[in-house]
Amino acid sequence: MALSDLDKQYSVIHIAGKGYRVRYSLNALLCLENCYKPIEEILKIPESEWSIEDVLQLTRAALCDMPWNKKAVKNRAWGYVKPDIAELGKLIDIKDLKTLRIEIMKALTESFPEPVIGGKSSDGDINYMHMRGLYCDVMRRSDGEFWSSSLKDIKERMDAYLEVKGLKEPVEKVQMYED
């Protein structure tokens, strides 16, 4: 593991020729859920089949953690997150939808934890109450940090905490090919 792995990881999406560094934090996922529908429903459809509405909502949610939206997000005033859907509709050209879909899927993929091969599947159900309890109450991390982190960030920090405390065995690294 390199030191750079400790930094927040961002993805870039392009809107009207301008690049935005985004991450799908819990704030972004909550905005999406409250204003449109849960991410789990959207991900049941291949990204190539996402509607224009799906792309606009996912783009807006990705922009939640931008500095200009800090107050709206903190107050959970999702109607004040900028740009709104109408503005995004004017900014995003139809010919750019294919690329934007791919960029959004890449950003989403990078915000979710790696699946554990051979691990027990929870069918996508995450108990956010337990996750928040461990992260904020047990690990003493701030509520603001919890909401501004991606699921991947949270899982990695929780796993590291549990491993250091001796409550979880570290994941065994398997070498695919013999040197």
mmCIF file with all atom_site columns, C-alpha atoms in Angstrom:
data_model
loop_
_atom_site.group_PDB
_atom_site.id
_atom_site.type_symbol
_atom_site.label_atom_id
_atom_site.label_alt_id
_atom_site.label_comp_id
_atom_site.label_asym_id
_atom_site.label_entity_id
_atom_site.label_seq_id
_atom_site.pdbx_PDB_ins_code
_atom_site.Cartn_x
_atom_site.Cartn_y
_atom_site.Cartn_z
_atom_site.occupancy
_atom_site.B_iso_or_equiv
_atom_site.pdbx_formal_charge
_atom_site.auth_seq_id
_atom_site.auth_comp_id
_atom_site.auth_asym_id
_atom_site.auth_atom_id
_atom_site.pdbx_PDB_model_num
ATOM 1   C CA . MET A 1 1   ? 0.000   0.000   0.000   1.00 0.00 ? 1   MET A CA 1
ATOM 2   C CA . ALA A 1 2   ? 1.323   3.420   -0.956  1.00 0.00 ? 2   ALA A CA 1
ATOM 3   C CA . LEU A 1 3   ? 0.882   6.689   0.926   1.00 0.00 ? 3   LEU A CA 1
ATOM 4   C CA . SER A 1 4   ? -1.187  8.003   -1.990  1.00 0.00 ? 4   SER A CA 1
ATOM 5   C CA . ASP A 1 5   ? -3.819  5.370   -1.102  1.00 0.00 ? 5   ASP A CA 1
ATOM 6   C CA . LEU A 1 6   ? -4.601  7.447   2.002   1.00 0.00 ? 6   LEU A CA 1
ATOM 7   C CA . ASP A 1 7   ? -5.713  10.436  -0.101  1.00 0.00 ? 7   ASP A CA 1
ATOM 8   C CA . LYS A 1 8   ? -9.314  10.886  -1.150  1.00 0.00 ? 8   LYS A CA 1
ATOM 9   C CA . GLN A 1 9   ? -9.794  9.523   -4.632  1.00 0.00 ? 9   GLN A CA 1
ATOM 10  C CA . TYR A 1 10  ? -11.637 11.638  -7.187  1.00 0.00 ? 10  TYR A CA 1
ATOM 11  C CA . SER A 1 11  ? -12.959 10.973  -10.657 1.00 0.00 ? 11  SER A CA 1
ATOM 12  C CA . VAL A 1 12  ? -13.460 13.496  -13.437 1.00 0.00 ? 12  VAL A CA 1
ATOM 13  C CA . ILE A 1 13  ? -16.687 14.072  -15.313 1.00 0.00 ? 13  ILE A CA 1
ATOM 14  C CA . HIS A 1 14  ? -17.003 16.531  -18.179 1.00 0.00 ? 14  HIS A CA 1
ATOM 15  C CA . ILE A 1 15  ? -19.918 18.928  -18.575 1.00 0.00 ? 15  ILE A CA 1
ATOM 16  C CA . ALA A 1 16  ? -19.936 21.358  -21.492 1.00 0.00 ? 16  ALA A CA 1
ATOM 17  C CA . GLY A 1 17  ? -16.221 20.813  -22.043 1.00 0.00 ? 17  GLY A CA 1
ATOM 18  C CA . LYS A 1 18  ? -15.292 21.557  -18.424 1.00 0.00 ? 18  LYS A CA 1
ATOM 19  C CA . GLY A 1 19  ? -13.898 18.853  -16.121 1.00 0.00 ? 19  GLY A CA 1
ATOM 20  C CA . TYR A 1 20  ? -15.177 18.453  -12.557 1.00 0.00 ? 20  TYR A CA 1
ATOM 21  C CA . ARG A 1 21  ? -13.446 16.368  -9.888  1.00 0.00 ? 21  ARG A CA 1
ATOM 22  C CA . VAL A 1 22  ? -16.212 14.413  -8.197  1.00 0.00 ? 22  VAL A CA 1
ATOM 23  C CA . ARG A 1 23  ? -16.794 11.565  -5.783  1.00 0.00 ? 23  ARG A CA 1
ATOM 24  C CA . TYR A 1 24  ? -19.988 9.784   -4.920  1.00 0.00 ? 24  TYR A CA 1
ATOM 25  C CA . SER A 1 25  ? -19.981 10.398  -1.174  1.00 0.00 ? 25  SER A CA 1
ATOM 26  C CA . LEU A 1 26  ? -22.849 9.453   1.118   1.00 0.00 ? 26  LEU A CA 1
ATOM 27  C CA . ASN A 1 27  ? -24.015 13.077  0.727   1.00 0.00 ? 27  ASN A CA 1
ATOM 28  C CA . ALA A 1 28  ? -24.283 12.506  -3.038  1.00 0.00 ? 28  ALA A CA 1
ATOM 29  C CA . LEU A 1 29  ? -26.087 9.184   -2.604  1.00 0.00 ? 29  LEU A CA 1
ATOM 30  C CA . LEU A 1 30  ? -28.525 10.721  -0.105  1.00 0.00 ? 30  LEU A CA 1
ATOM 31  C CA . CYS A 1 31  ? -29.255 13.609  -2.480  1.00 0.00 ? 31  CYS A CA 1
ATOM 32  C CA . LEU A 1 32  ? -29.896 11.126  -5.271  1.00 0.00 ? 32  LEU A CA 1
ATOM 33  C CA . GLU A 1 33  ? -32.178 9.027   -3.046  1.00 0.00 ? 33  GLU A CA 1
ATOM 34  C CA . ASN A 1 34  ? -34.149 12.016  -1.743  1.00 0.00 ? 34  ASN A CA 1
ATOM 35  C CA . CYS A 1 35  ? -34.499 13.798  -5.087  1.00 0.00 ? 35  CYS A CA 1
ATOM 36  C CA . TYR A 1 36  ? -34.824 10.892  -7.496  1.00 0.00 ? 36  TYR A CA 1
ATOM 37  C CA . LYS A 1 37  ? -34.317 7.250   -6.516  1.00 0.00 ? 37  LYS A CA 1
ATOM 38  C CA . PRO A 1 38  ? -31.778 5.086   -4.668  1.00 0.00 ? 38  PRO A CA 1
ATOM 39  C CA . ILE A 1 39  ? -28.542 4.256   -6.448  1.00 0.00 ? 39  ILE A CA 1
ATOM 40  C CA . GLU A 1 40  ? -29.340 0.540   -6.174  1.00 0.00 ? 40  GLU A CA 1
ATOM 41  C CA . GLU A 1 41  ? -32.336 1.010   -8.482  1.00 0.00 ? 41  GLU A CA 1
ATOM 42  C CA . ILE A 1 42  ? -30.313 2.932   -11.051 1.00 0.00 ? 42  ILE A CA 1
ATOM 43  C CA . LEU A 1 43  ? -27.535 0.341   -11.045 1.00 0.00 ? 43  LEU A CA 1
ATOM 44  C CA . LYS A 1 44  ? -29.978 -2.433  -11.945 1.00 0.00 ? 44  LYS A CA 1
ATOM 45  C CA . ILE A 1 45  ? -29.922 -0.960  -15.459 1.00 0.00 ? 45  ILE A CA 1
ATOM 46  C CA . PRO A 1 46  ? -26.758 -1.037  -17.622 1.00 0.00 ? 46  PRO A CA 1
ATOM 47  C CA . GLU A 1 47  ? -25.276 2.444   -17.963 1.00 0.00 ? 47  GLU A CA 1
ATOM 48  C CA . SER A 1 48  ? -25.753 2.353   -21.731 1.00 0.00 ? 48  SER A CA 1
ATOM 49  C CA . GLU A 1 49  ? -29.512 2.217   -21.081 1.00 0.00 ? 49  GLU A CA 1
ATOM 50  C CA . TRP A 1 50  ? -29.695 5.000   -18.496 1.00 0.00 ? 50  TRP A CA 1
ATOM 51  C CA . SER A 1 51  ? -32.284 7.593   -19.417 1.00 0.00 ? 51  SER A CA 1
ATOM 52  C CA . ILE A 1 52  ? -31.392 11.244  -19.827 1.00 0.00 ? 52  ILE A CA 1
ATOM 53  C CA . GLU A 1 53  ? -33.105 11.833  -16.473 1.00 0.00 ? 53  GLU A CA 1
ATOM 54  C CA . ASP A 1 54  ? -30.868 9.188   -14.841 1.00 0.00 ? 54  ASP A CA 1
ATOM 55  C CA . VAL A 1 55  ? -27.739 10.875  -16.233 1.00 0.00 ? 55  VAL A CA 1
ATOM 56  C CA . LEU A 1 56  ? -28.867 14.356  -15.163 1.00 0.00 ? 56  LEU A CA 1
ATOM 57  C CA . GLN A 1 57  ? -29.733 13.199  -11.633 1.00 0.00 ? 57  GLN A CA 1
ATOM 58  C CA . LEU A 1 58  ? -26.470 11.254  -11.273 1.00 0.00 ? 58  LEU A CA 1
ATOM 59  C CA . THR A 1 59  ? -24.515 14.271  -12.511 1.00 0.00 ? 59  THR A CA 1
ATOM 60  C CA . ARG A 1 60  ? -26.267 16.607  -10.093 1.00 0.00 ? 60  ARG A CA 1
ATOM 61  C CA . ALA A 1 61  ? -25.640 14.223  -7.196  1.00 0.00 ? 61  ALA A CA 1
ATOM 62  C CA . ALA A 1 62  ? -21.956 13.987  -8.155  1.00 0.00 ? 62  ALA A CA 1
ATOM 63  C CA . LEU A 1 63  ? -21.702 17.777  -7.858  1.00 0.00 ? 63  LEU A CA 1
ATOM 64  C CA . CYS A 1 64  ? -23.108 17.812  -4.291  1.00 0.00 ? 64  CYS A CA 1
ATOM 65  C CA . ASP A 1 65  ? -19.715 17.973  -2.634  1.00 0.00 ? 65  ASP A CA 1
ATOM 66  C CA . MET A 1 66  ? -18.514 20.909  -4.697  1.00 0.00 ? 66  MET A CA 1
ATOM 67  C CA . PRO A 1 67  ? -17.582 23.923  -2.539  1.00 0.00 ? 67  PRO A CA 1
ATOM 68  C CA . TRP A 1 68  ? -20.493 26.048  -3.773  1.00 0.00 ? 68  TRP A CA 1
ATOM 69  C CA . ASN A 1 69  ? -22.982 23.414  -2.535  1.00 0.00 ? 69  ASN A CA 1
ATOM 70  C CA . LYS A 1 70  ? -21.539 23.023  0.970   1.00 0.00 ? 70  LYS A CA 1
ATOM 71  C CA . LYS A 1 71  ? -24.272 25.002  2.765   1.00 0.00 ? 71  LYS A CA 1
ATOM 72  C CA . ALA A 1 72  ? -27.155 23.368  0.863   1.00 0.00 ? 72  ALA A CA 1
ATOM 73  C CA . VAL A 1 73  ? -25.768 19.884  1.515   1.00 0.00 ? 73  VAL A CA 1
ATOM 74  C CA . LYS A 1 74  ? -25.100 20.559  5.201   1.00 0.00 ? 74  LYS A CA 1
ATOM 75  C CA . ASN A 1 75  ? -28.703 21.776  5.604   1.00 0.00 ? 75  ASN A CA 1
ATOM 76  C CA . ARG A 1 76  ? -30.025 18.893  3.461   1.00 0.00 ? 76  ARG A CA 1
ATOM 77  C CA . ALA A 1 77  ? -31.665 21.554  1.280   1.00 0.00 ? 77  ALA A CA 1
ATOM 78  C CA . TRP A 1 78  ? -31.323 19.511  -1.909  1.00 0.00 ? 78  TRP A CA 1
ATOM 79  C CA . GLY A 1 79  ? -33.397 21.994  -3.906  1.00 0.00 ? 79  GLY A CA 1
ATOM 80  C CA . TYR A 1 80  ? -30.548 24.496  -3.574  1.00 0.00 ? 80  TYR A CA 1
ATOM 81  C CA . VAL A 1 81  ? -27.838 22.202  -4.973  1.00 0.00 ? 81  VAL A CA 1
ATOM 82  C CA . LYS A 1 82  ? -26.430 23.844  -8.102  1.00 0.00 ? 82  LYS A CA 1
ATOM 83  C CA . PRO A 1 83  ? -26.663 23.376  -10.966 1.00 0.00 ? 83  PRO A CA 1
ATOM 84  C CA . ASP A 1 84  ? -30.252 22.175  -10.889 1.00 0.00 ? 84  ASP A CA 1
ATOM 85  C CA . ILE A 1 85  ? -31.657 19.637  -13.362 1.00 0.00 ? 85  ILE A CA 1
ATOM 86  C CA . ALA A 1 86  ? -32.885 22.310  -15.788 1.00 0.00 ? 86  ALA A CA 1
ATOM 87  C CA . GLU A 1 87  ? -29.471 24.005  -15.879 1.00 0.00 ? 87  GLU A CA 1
ATOM 88  C CA . LEU A 1 88  ? -27.724 20.660  -16.389 1.00 0.00 ? 88  LEU A CA 1
ATOM 89  C CA . GLY A 1 89  ? -30.150 19.844  -19.197 1.00 0.00 ? 89  GLY A CA 1
ATOM 90  C CA . LYS A 1 90  ? -29.067 23.015  -20.974 1.00 0.00 ? 90  LYS A CA 1
ATOM 91  C CA . LEU A 1 91  ? -25.360 22.394  -20.357 1.00 0.00 ? 91  LEU A CA 1
ATOM 92  C CA . ILE A 1 92  ? -25.147 18.744  -21.408 1.00 0.00 ? 92  ILE A CA 1
ATOM 93  C CA . ASP A 1 93  ? -25.181 18.131  -25.142 1.00 0.00 ? 93  ASP A CA 1
ATOM 94  C CA . ILE A 1 94  ? -26.909 14.985  -26.400 1.00 0.00 ? 94  ILE A CA 1
ATOM 95  C CA . LYS A 1 95  ? -23.726 13.928  -28.221 1.00 0.00 ? 95  LYS A CA 1
ATOM 96  C CA . ASP A 1 96  ? -21.849 13.987  -24.878 1.00 0.00 ? 96  ASP A CA 1
ATOM 97  C CA . LEU A 1 97  ? -24.272 11.633  -23.101 1.00 0.00 ? 97  LEU A CA 1
ATOM 98  C CA . LYS A 1 98  ? -22.410 8.426   -24.013 1.00 0.00 ? 98  LYS A CA 1
ATOM 99  C CA . THR A 1 99  ? -19.106 9.725   -22.639 1.00 0.00 ? 99  THR A CA 1
ATOM 100 C CA . LEU A 1 100 ? -20.783 11.179  -19.547 1.00 0.00 ? 100 LEU A CA 1
ATOM 101 C CA . ARG A 1 101 ? -22.494 7.840   -18.830 1.00 0.00 ? 101 ARG A CA 1
ATOM 102 C CA . ILE A 1 102 ? -19.106 6.102   -18.929 1.00 0.00 ? 102 ILE A CA 1
ATOM 103 C CA . GLU A 1 103 ? -17.473 8.754   -16.724 1.00 0.00 ? 103 GLU A CA 1
ATOM 104 C CA . ILE A 1 104 ? -20.307 8.528   -14.190 1.00 0.00 ? 104 ILE A CA 1
ATOM 105 C CA . MET A 1 105 ? -20.103 4.728   -14.068 1.00 0.00 ? 105 MET A CA 1
ATOM 106 C CA . LYS A 1 106 ? -16.336 4.938   -13.552 1.00 0.00 ? 106 LYS A CA 1
ATOM 107 C CA . ALA A 1 107 ? -16.837 7.445   -10.712 1.00 0.00 ? 107 ALA A CA 1
ATOM 108 C CA . LEU A 1 108 ? -19.504 5.246   -9.121  1.00 0.00 ? 108 LEU A CA 1
ATOM 109 C CA . THR A 1 109 ? -17.342 2.134   -9.424  1.00 0.00 ? 109 THR A CA 1
ATOM 110 C CA . GLU A 1 110 ? -14.430 3.917   -7.773  1.00 0.00 ? 110 GLU A CA 1
ATOM 111 C CA . SER A 1 111 ? -16.633 5.028   -4.868  1.00 0.00 ? 111 SER A CA 1
ATOM 112 C CA . PHE A 1 112 ? -17.774 1.514   -3.934  1.00 0.00 ? 112 PHE A CA 1
ATOM 113 C CA . PRO A 1 113 ? -15.658 -1.027  -2.040  1.00 0.00 ? 113 PRO A CA 1
ATOM 114 C CA . GLU A 1 114 ? -14.018 -3.889  -3.897  1.00 0.00 ? 114 GLU A CA 1
ATOM 115 C CA . PRO A 1 115 ? -16.156 -7.019  -3.747  1.00 0.00 ? 115 PRO A CA 1
ATOM 116 C CA . VAL A 1 116 ? -14.672 -9.781  -1.621  1.00 0.00 ? 116 VAL A CA 1
ATOM 117 C CA . ILE A 1 117 ? -14.080 -12.867 -3.732  1.00 0.00 ? 117 ILE A CA 1
ATOM 118 C CA . GLY A 1 118 ? -15.645 -15.856 -2.036  1.00 0.00 ? 118 GLY A CA 1
ATOM 119 C CA . GLY A 1 119 ? -16.998 -13.583 0.669   1.00 0.00 ? 119 GLY A CA 1
ATOM 120 C CA . LYS A 1 120 ? -20.516 -13.645 2.028   1.00 0.00 ? 120 LYS A CA 1
ATOM 121 C CA . SER A 1 121 ? -22.874 -11.545 -0.086  1.00 0.00 ? 121 SER A CA 1
ATOM 122 C CA . SER A 1 122 ? -25.349 -9.258  1.641   1.00 0.00 ? 122 SER A CA 1
ATOM 123 C CA . ASP A 1 123 ? -27.400 -8.813  -1.547  1.00 0.00 ? 123 ASP A CA 1
ATOM 124 C CA . GLY A 1 124 ? -26.526 -5.124  -1.643  1.00 0.00 ? 124 GLY A CA 1
ATOM 125 C CA . ASP A 1 125 ? -28.240 -4.353  1.660   1.00 0.00 ? 125 ASP A CA 1
ATOM 126 C CA . ILE A 1 126 ? -26.110 -2.046  3.766   1.00 0.00 ? 126 ILE A CA 1
ATOM 127 C CA . ASN A 1 127 ? -27.087 -1.290  7.318   1.00 0.00 ? 127 ASN A CA 1
ATOM 128 C CA . TYR A 1 128 ? -26.167 2.393   7.340   1.00 0.00 ? 128 TYR A CA 1
ATOM 129 C CA . MET A 1 129 ? -27.167 2.730   11.003  1.00 0.00 ? 129 MET A CA 1
ATOM 130 C CA . HIS A 1 130 ? -24.592 0.115   12.048  1.00 0.00 ? 130 HIS A CA 1
ATOM 131 C CA . MET A 1 131 ? -22.012 1.559   9.676   1.00 0.00 ? 131 MET A CA 1
ATOM 132 C CA . ARG A 1 132 ? -22.494 5.040   11.106  1.00 0.00 ? 132 ARG A CA 1
ATOM 133 C CA . GLY A 1 133 ? -22.481 3.685   14.675  1.00 0.00 ? 133 GLY A CA 1
ATOM 134 C CA . LEU A 1 134 ? -19.130 1.963   14.189  1.00 0.00 ? 134 LEU A CA 1
ATOM 135 C CA . TYR A 1 135 ? -17.601 4.818   12.190  1.00 0.00 ? 135 TYR A CA 1
ATOM 136 C CA . CYS A 1 136 ? -18.752 7.750   14.324  1.00 0.00 ? 136 CYS A CA 1
ATOM 137 C CA . ASP A 1 137 ? -19.501 6.331   17.782  1.00 0.00 ? 137 ASP A CA 1
ATOM 138 C CA . VAL A 1 138 ? -16.898 3.582   18.109  1.00 0.00 ? 138 VAL A CA 1
ATOM 139 C CA . MET A 1 139 ? -14.103 4.914   15.913  1.00 0.00 ? 139 MET A CA 1
ATOM 140 C CA . ARG A 1 140 ? -14.820 8.522   17.005  1.00 0.00 ? 140 ARG A CA 1
ATOM 141 C CA . ARG A 1 141 ? -14.811 9.921   13.462  1.00 0.00 ? 141 ARG A CA 1
ATOM 142 C CA . SER A 1 142 ? -16.948 13.008  12.825  1.00 0.00 ? 142 SER A CA 1
ATOM 143 C CA . ASP A 1 143 ? -20.441 12.874  11.369  1.00 0.00 ? 143 ASP A CA 1
ATOM 144 C CA . GLY A 1 144 ? -19.371 15.362  8.684   1.00 0.00 ? 144 GLY A CA 1
ATOM 145 C CA . GLU A 1 145 ? -16.480 13.116  7.655   1.00 0.00 ? 145 GLU A CA 1
ATOM 146 C CA . PHE A 1 146 ? -18.852 10.137  7.503   1.00 0.00 ? 146 PHE A CA 1
ATOM 147 C CA . TRP A 1 147 ? -21.250 11.892  5.122   1.00 0.00 ? 147 TRP A CA 1
ATOM 148 C CA . SER A 1 148 ? -18.512 13.349  2.913   1.00 0.00 ? 148 SER A CA 1
ATOM 149 C CA . SER A 1 149 ? -16.805 9.955   2.508   1.00 0.00 ? 149 SER A CA 1
ATOM 150 C CA . SER A 1 150 ? -17.548 7.349   -0.120  1.00 0.00 ? 150 SER A CA 1
ATOM 151 C CA . LEU A 1 151 ? -18.605 3.837   0.836   1.00 0.00 ? 151 LEU A CA 1
ATOM 152 C CA . LYS A 1 152 ? -15.162 2.668   -0.254  1.00 0.00 ? 152 LYS A CA 1
ATOM 153 C CA . ASP A 1 153 ? -13.432 5.157   2.091   1.00 0.00 ? 153 ASP A CA 1
ATOM 154 C CA . ILE A 1 154 ? -15.620 4.149   5.014   1.00 0.00 ? 154 ILE A CA 1
ATOM 155 C CA . LYS A 1 155 ? -15.187 0.407   4.474   1.00 0.00 ? 155 LYS A CA 1
ATOM 156 C CA . GLU A 1 156 ? -11.414 0.720   4.146   1.00 0.00 ? 156 GLU A CA 1
ATOM 157 C CA . ARG A 1 157 ? -11.165 2.792   7.355   1.00 0.00 ? 157 ARG A CA 1
ATOM 158 C CA . MET A 1 158 ? -13.467 0.453   9.270   1.00 0.00 ? 158 MET A CA 1
ATOM 159 C CA . ASP A 1 159 ? -11.549 -2.620  8.081   1.00 0.00 ? 159 ASP A CA 1
ATOM 160 C CA . ALA A 1 160 ? -8.216  -1.031  9.077   1.00 0.00 ? 160 ALA A CA 1
ATOM 161 C CA . TYR A 1 161 ? -9.621  -0.134  12.509  1.00 0.00 ? 161 TYR A CA 1
ATOM 162 C CA . LEU A 1 162 ? -10.970 -3.643  13.103  1.00 0.00 ? 162 LEU A CA 1
ATOM 163 C CA . GLU A 1 163 ? -7.696  -5.229  11.937  1.00 0.00 ? 163 GLU A CA 1
ATOM 164 C CA . VAL A 1 164 ? -5.578  -2.982  14.186  1.00 0.00 ? 164 VAL A CA 1
ATOM 165 C CA . LYS A 1 165 ? -7.839  -3.779  17.139  1.00 0.00 ? 165 LYS A CA 1
ATOM 166 C CA . GLY A 1 166 ? -7.496  -7.507  16.394  1.00 0.00 ? 166 GLY A CA 1
ATOM 167 C CA . LEU A 1 167 ? -11.235 -7.855  15.770  1.00 0.00 ? 167 LEU A CA 1
ATOM 168 C CA . LYS A 1 168 ? -10.814 -8.863  12.134  1.00 0.00 ? 168 LYS A CA 1
ATOM 169 C CA . GLU A 1 169 ? -8.233  -10.887 10.284  1.00 0.00 ? 169 GLU A CA 1
ATOM 170 C CA . PRO A 1 170 ? -6.453  -8.975  7.520   1.00 0.00 ? 170 PRO A CA 1
ATOM 171 C CA . VAL A 1 171 ? -7.439  -10.029 4.008   1.00 0.00 ? 171 VAL A CA 1
ATOM 172 C CA . GLU A 1 172 ? -4.922  -12.531 2.726   1.00 0.00 ? 172 GLU A CA 1
ATOM 173 C CA . LYS A 1 173 ? -3.102  -11.364 -0.391  1.00 0.00 ? 173 LYS A CA 1
ATOM 174 C CA . VAL A 1 174 ? -3.138  -14.081 -3.018  1.00 0.00 ? 174 VAL A CA 1
ATOM 175 C CA . GLN A 1 175 ? -0.494  -14.130 -5.708  1.00 0.00 ? 175 GLN A CA 1
ATOM 176 C CA . MET A 1 176 ? -2.105  -15.069 -9.016  1.00 0.00 ? 176 MET A CA 1
ATOM 177 C CA . TYR A 1 177 ? 1.024   -16.332 -10.765 1.00 0.00 ? 177 TYR A CA 1
ATOM 178 C CA . GLU A 1 178 ? 4.171   -17.927 -9.449  1.00 0.00 ? 178 GLU A CA 1
ATOM 179 C CA . ASP A 1 179 ? 7.271   -15.772 -10.074 1.00 0.00 ? 179 ASP A CA 1
#
